[in-house]
mmCIF file with all atom_site columns, C-alpha atoms in Angstrom:
data_model
loop_
_atom_site.group_PDB
_atom_site.id
_atom_site.type_symbol
_atom_site.label_atom_id
_atom_site.label_alt_id
_atom_site.label_comp_id
_atom_site.label_asym_id
_atom_site.label_entity_id
_atom_site.label_seq_id
_atom_site.pdbx_PDB_ins_code
_atom_site.Cartn_x
_atom_site.Cartn_y
_atom_site.Cartn_z
_atom_site.occupancy
_atom_site.B_iso_or_equiv
_atom_site.pdbx_formal_charge
_atom_site.auth_seq_id
_atom_site.auth_comp_id
_atom_site.auth_asym_id
_atom_site.auth_atom_id
_atom_site.pdbx_PDB_model_num
ATOM 1  C CA . UNK A 1 1  ? -10.260 9.345  20.629  1.00 74.00 ? 17  UNK A CA 1
ATOM 2  C CA . UNK A 1 2  ? -12.780 6.662  20.740  1.00 86.00 ? 18  UNK A CA 1
ATOM 3  C CA . UNK A 1 3  ? -12.167 3.153  19.635  1.00 87.00 ? 19  UNK A CA 1
ATOM 4  C CA . UNK A 1 4  ? -14.888 3.391  16.951  1.00 90.00 ? 20  UNK A CA 1
ATOM 5  C CA . UNK A 1 5  ? -13.551 6.667  15.577  1.00 91.00 ? 21  UNK A CA 1
ATOM 6  C CA . UNK A 1 6  ? -9.947  5.084  15.337  1.00 88.00 ? 22  UNK A CA 1
ATOM 7  C CA . UNK A 1 7  ? -11.411 2.013  13.618  1.00 92.00 ? 23  UNK A CA 1
ATOM 8  C CA . UNK A 1 8  ? -13.319 4.160  11.083  1.00 94.00 ? 24  UNK A CA 1
ATOM 9  C CA . UNK A 1 9  ? -10.023 5.926  10.152  1.00 93.00 ? 25  UNK A CA 1
ATOM 10 C CA . UNK A 1 10 ? -8.201  2.501  9.872   1.00 91.00 ? 26  UNK A CA 1
ATOM 11 C CA . UNK A 1 11 ? -10.951 1.154  7.632   1.00 95.00 ? 27  UNK A CA 1
ATOM 12 C CA . UNK A 1 12 ? -11.002 4.154  5.393   1.00 94.00 ? 28  UNK A CA 1
ATOM 13 C CA . UNK A 1 13 ? -7.214  4.324  5.083   1.00 91.00 ? 29  UNK A CA 1
ATOM 14 C CA . UNK A 1 14 ? -7.234  0.591  4.197   1.00 91.00 ? 30  UNK A CA 1
ATOM 15 C CA . UNK A 1 15 ? -9.808  1.172  1.497   1.00 93.00 ? 31  UNK A CA 1
ATOM 16 C CA . UNK A 1 16 ? -8.029  4.303  0.158   1.00 91.00 ? 32  UNK A CA 1
ATOM 17 C CA . UNK A 1 17 ? -4.753  2.569  0.049   1.00 86.00 ? 33  UNK A CA 1
ATOM 18 C CA . UNK A 1 18 ? -6.304  -0.390 -1.847  1.00 86.00 ? 34  UNK A CA 1
ATOM 19 C CA . UNK A 1 19 ? -7.882  1.737  -4.348  1.00 89.00 ? 35  UNK A CA 1
ATOM 20 C CA . UNK A 1 20 ? -4.792  3.938  -4.862  1.00 83.00 ? 36  UNK A CA 1
ATOM 21 C CA . UNK A 1 21 ? -2.518  0.916  -5.360  1.00 80.00 ? 37  UNK A CA 1
ATOM 22 C CA . UNK A 1 22 ? -5.038  -0.809 -7.799  1.00 85.00 ? 38  UNK A CA 1
ATOM 23 C CA . UNK A 1 23 ? -5.383  2.275  -9.987  1.00 87.00 ? 39  UNK A CA 1
ATOM 24 C CA . UNK A 1 24 ? -1.590  3.004  -10.424 1.00 83.00 ? 40  UNK A CA 1
ATOM 25 C CA . UNK A 1 25 ? 0.115   1.319  -13.360 1.00 82.00 ? 41  UNK A CA 1
ATOM 26 C CA . UNK A 1 26 ? 2.484   -1.489 -12.479 1.00 75.00 ? 42  UNK A CA 1
ATOM 27 C CA . UNK A 1 27 ? 5.561   0.473  -13.726 1.00 76.00 ? 43  UNK A CA 1
ATOM 28 C CA . UNK A 1 28 ? 4.837   3.222  -11.079 1.00 79.00 ? 44  UNK A CA 1
ATOM 29 C CA . UNK A 1 29 ? 4.591   0.838  -8.174  1.00 76.00 ? 45  UNK A CA 1
ATOM 30 C CA . UNK A 1 30 ? 8.209   0.770  -7.218  1.00 74.00 ? 46  UNK A CA 1
ATOM 31 C CA . UNK A 1 31 ? 8.637   4.625  -7.136  1.00 74.00 ? 47  UNK A CA 1
ATOM 32 C CA . UNK A 1 32 ? 5.351   4.885  -5.280  1.00 77.00 ? 48  UNK A CA 1
ATOM 33 C CA . UNK A 1 33 ? 6.400   2.313  -2.603  1.00 75.00 ? 49  UNK A CA 1
ATOM 34 C CA . UNK A 1 34 ? 9.918   3.850  -2.236  1.00 72.00 ? 50  UNK A CA 1
ATOM 35 C CA . UNK A 1 35 ? 8.434   7.296  -1.776  1.00 74.00 ? 51  UNK A CA 1
ATOM 36 C CA . UNK A 1 36 ? 5.784   6.118  0.607   1.00 77.00 ? 52  UNK A CA 1
ATOM 37 C CA . UNK A 1 37 ? 8.600   4.453  2.793   1.00 77.00 ? 53  UNK A CA 1
ATOM 38 C CA . UNK A 1 38 ? 10.701  7.530  2.782   1.00 72.00 ? 54  UNK A CA 1
ATOM 39 C CA . UNK A 1 39 ? 7.728   9.551  3.945   1.00 77.00 ? 55  UNK A CA 1
ATOM 40 C CA . UNK A 1 40 ? 7.482   7.213  6.976   1.00 81.00 ? 56  UNK A CA 1
ATOM 41 C CA . UNK A 1 41 ? 10.264  9.203  8.354   1.00 83.00 ? 57  UNK A CA 1
ATOM 42 C CA . UNK A 1 42 ? 7.389   11.281 9.863   1.00 86.00 ? 58  UNK A CA 1
ATOM 43 C CA . UNK A 1 43 ? 6.623   8.398  12.006  1.00 85.00 ? 59  UNK A CA 1
ATOM 44 C CA . UNK A 1 44 ? 10.132  8.105  12.958  1.00 88.00 ? 60  UNK A CA 1
ATOM 45 C CA . UNK A 1 45 ? 10.100  11.712 14.296  1.00 89.00 ? 61  UNK A CA 1
ATOM 46 C CA . UNK A 1 46 ? 6.963   11.095 16.106  1.00 87.00 ? 62  UNK A CA 1
ATOM 47 C CA . UNK A 1 47 ? 8.211   7.956  17.773  1.00 87.00 ? 63  UNK A CA 1
ATOM 48 C CA . UNK A 1 48 ? 11.344  9.799  18.854  1.00 89.00 ? 64  UNK A CA 1
ATOM 49 C CA . UNK A 1 49 ? 9.232   12.507 20.310  1.00 88.00 ? 65  UNK A CA 1
ATOM 50 C CA . UNK A 1 50 ? 7.323   9.797  22.406  1.00 87.00 ? 66  UNK A CA 1
ATOM 51 C CA . UNK A 1 51 ? 10.521  7.871  23.346  1.00 85.00 ? 67  UNK A CA 1
ATOM 52 C CA . UNK A 1 52 ? 12.132  11.112 24.745  1.00 86.00 ? 68  UNK A CA 1
ATOM 53 C CA . UNK A 1 53 ? 9.181   12.582 26.485  1.00 83.00 ? 69  UNK A CA 1
ATOM 54 C CA . UNK A 1 54 ? 7.876   12.325 30.095  1.00 86.00 ? 70  UNK A CA 1
ATOM 55 C CA . UNK A 1 55 ? 5.641   9.297  29.494  1.00 85.00 ? 71  UNK A CA 1
ATOM 56 C CA . UNK A 1 56 ? 5.041   5.727  31.316  1.00 88.00 ? 72  UNK A CA 1
ATOM 57 C CA . UNK A 1 57 ? 7.407   2.889  30.868  1.00 90.00 ? 73  UNK A CA 1
ATOM 58 C CA . UNK A 1 58 ? 4.991   1.119  28.451  1.00 90.00 ? 74  UNK A CA 1
ATOM 59 C CA . UNK A 1 59 ? 4.588   4.163  26.338  1.00 89.00 ? 75  UNK A CA 1
ATOM 60 C CA . UNK A 1 60 ? 8.385   4.457  26.065  1.00 89.00 ? 76  UNK A CA 1
ATOM 61 C CA . UNK A 1 61 ? 8.726   0.744  25.061  1.00 90.00 ? 77  UNK A CA 1
ATOM 62 C CA . UNK A 1 62 ? 6.311   1.105  22.428  1.00 90.00 ? 78  UNK A CA 1
ATOM 63 C CA . UNK A 1 63 ? 7.795   4.112  21.163  1.00 90.00 ? 79  UNK A CA 1
ATOM 64 C CA . UNK A 1 64 ? 11.304  2.432  21.100  1.00 91.00 ? 80  UNK A CA 1
ATOM 65 C CA . UNK A 1 65 ? 9.807   -0.438 19.161  1.00 92.00 ? 81  UNK A CA 1
ATOM 66 C CA . UNK A 1 66 ? 8.209   2.216  16.818  1.00 90.00 ? 82  UNK A CA 1
ATOM 67 C CA . UNK A 1 67 ? 11.624  3.883  16.318  1.00 91.00 ? 83  UNK A CA 1
ATOM 68 C CA . UNK A 1 68 ? 13.114  0.719  15.366  1.00 92.00 ? 84  UNK A CA 1
ATOM 69 C CA . UNK A 1 69 ? 10.343  -0.384 12.897  1.00 90.00 ? 85  UNK A CA 1
ATOM 70 C CA . UNK A 1 70 ? 10.294  3.122  11.311  1.00 89.00 ? 86  UNK A CA 1
ATOM 71 C CA . UNK A 1 71 ? 13.982  3.047  10.867  1.00 90.00 ? 87  UNK A CA 1
ATOM 72 C CA . UNK A 1 72 ? 13.885  -0.180 9.065   1.00 89.00 ? 88  UNK A CA 1
ATOM 73 C CA . UNK A 1 73 ? 10.969  1.010  6.782   1.00 85.00 ? 89  UNK A CA 1
ATOM 74 C CA . UNK A 1 74 ? 12.787  4.346  6.095   1.00 86.00 ? 90  UNK A CA 1
ATOM 75 C CA . UNK A 1 75 ? 16.207  2.505  5.289   1.00 87.00 ? 91  UNK A CA 1
ATOM 76 C CA . UNK A 1 76 ? 14.393  -0.051 3.143   1.00 83.00 ? 92  UNK A CA 1
ATOM 77 C CA . UNK A 1 77 ? 12.658  2.705  1.154   1.00 81.00 ? 93  UNK A CA 1
ATOM 78 C CA . UNK A 1 78 ? 16.046  4.261  0.376   1.00 83.00 ? 94  UNK A CA 1
ATOM 79 C CA . UNK A 1 79 ? 17.519  0.897  -0.573  1.00 85.00 ? 95  UNK A CA 1
ATOM 80 C CA . UNK A 1 80 ? 14.695  0.218  -2.832  1.00 80.00 ? 96  UNK A CA 1
ATOM 81 C CA . UNK A 1 81 ? 14.997  3.574  -4.420  1.00 80.00 ? 97  UNK A CA 1
ATOM 82 C CA . UNK A 1 82 ? 18.764  3.176  -4.786  1.00 84.00 ? 98  UNK A CA 1
ATOM 83 C CA . UNK A 1 83 ? 18.235  -0.235 -6.521  1.00 83.00 ? 99  UNK A CA 1
ATOM 84 C CA . UNK A 1 84 ? 15.654  1.027  -8.872  1.00 79.00 ? 100 UNK A CA 1
ATOM 85 C CA . UNK A 1 85 ? 17.832  3.943  -9.894  1.00 81.00 ? 101 UNK A CA 1
ATOM 86 C CA . UNK A 1 86 ? 20.732  1.553  -10.384 1.00 85.00 ? 102 UNK A CA 1
ATOM 87 C CA . UNK A 1 87 ? 18.692  -0.512 -12.831 1.00 81.00 ? 103 UNK A CA 1
ATOM 88 C CA . UNK A 1 88 ? 18.127  2.634  -15.020 1.00 79.00 ? 104 UNK A CA 1
ATOM 89 C CA . UNK A 1 89 ? 21.676  3.756  -14.669 1.00 79.00 ? 105 UNK A CA 1
ATOM 90 C CA . UNK A 1 90 ? 23.132  0.620  -16.207 1.00 67.00 ? 106 UNK A CA 1
ATOM 91 C CA . UNK A 1 91 ? 21.704  0.957  -19.734 1.00 59.00 ? 107 UNK A CA 1
#
């Protein structure tokens, strides 16, 4: 894919994300963010596929960094969800 095509996708994703977050009520921000973080498990699967494949060493380094960052994001999403659910459980 060309750089212009990828840049267009990035700009559209930023615009869509901004508009989506802006129109969601404040009470739904935490569940939306925790769900989005959990969905980033898809990123983790893709990074694992690249880390274990037959690619160059640079690709494997980037894949390993991606695995680490996606894991942090997934674990963080579950921690936020757990904390949010604990807030409702106490009452």
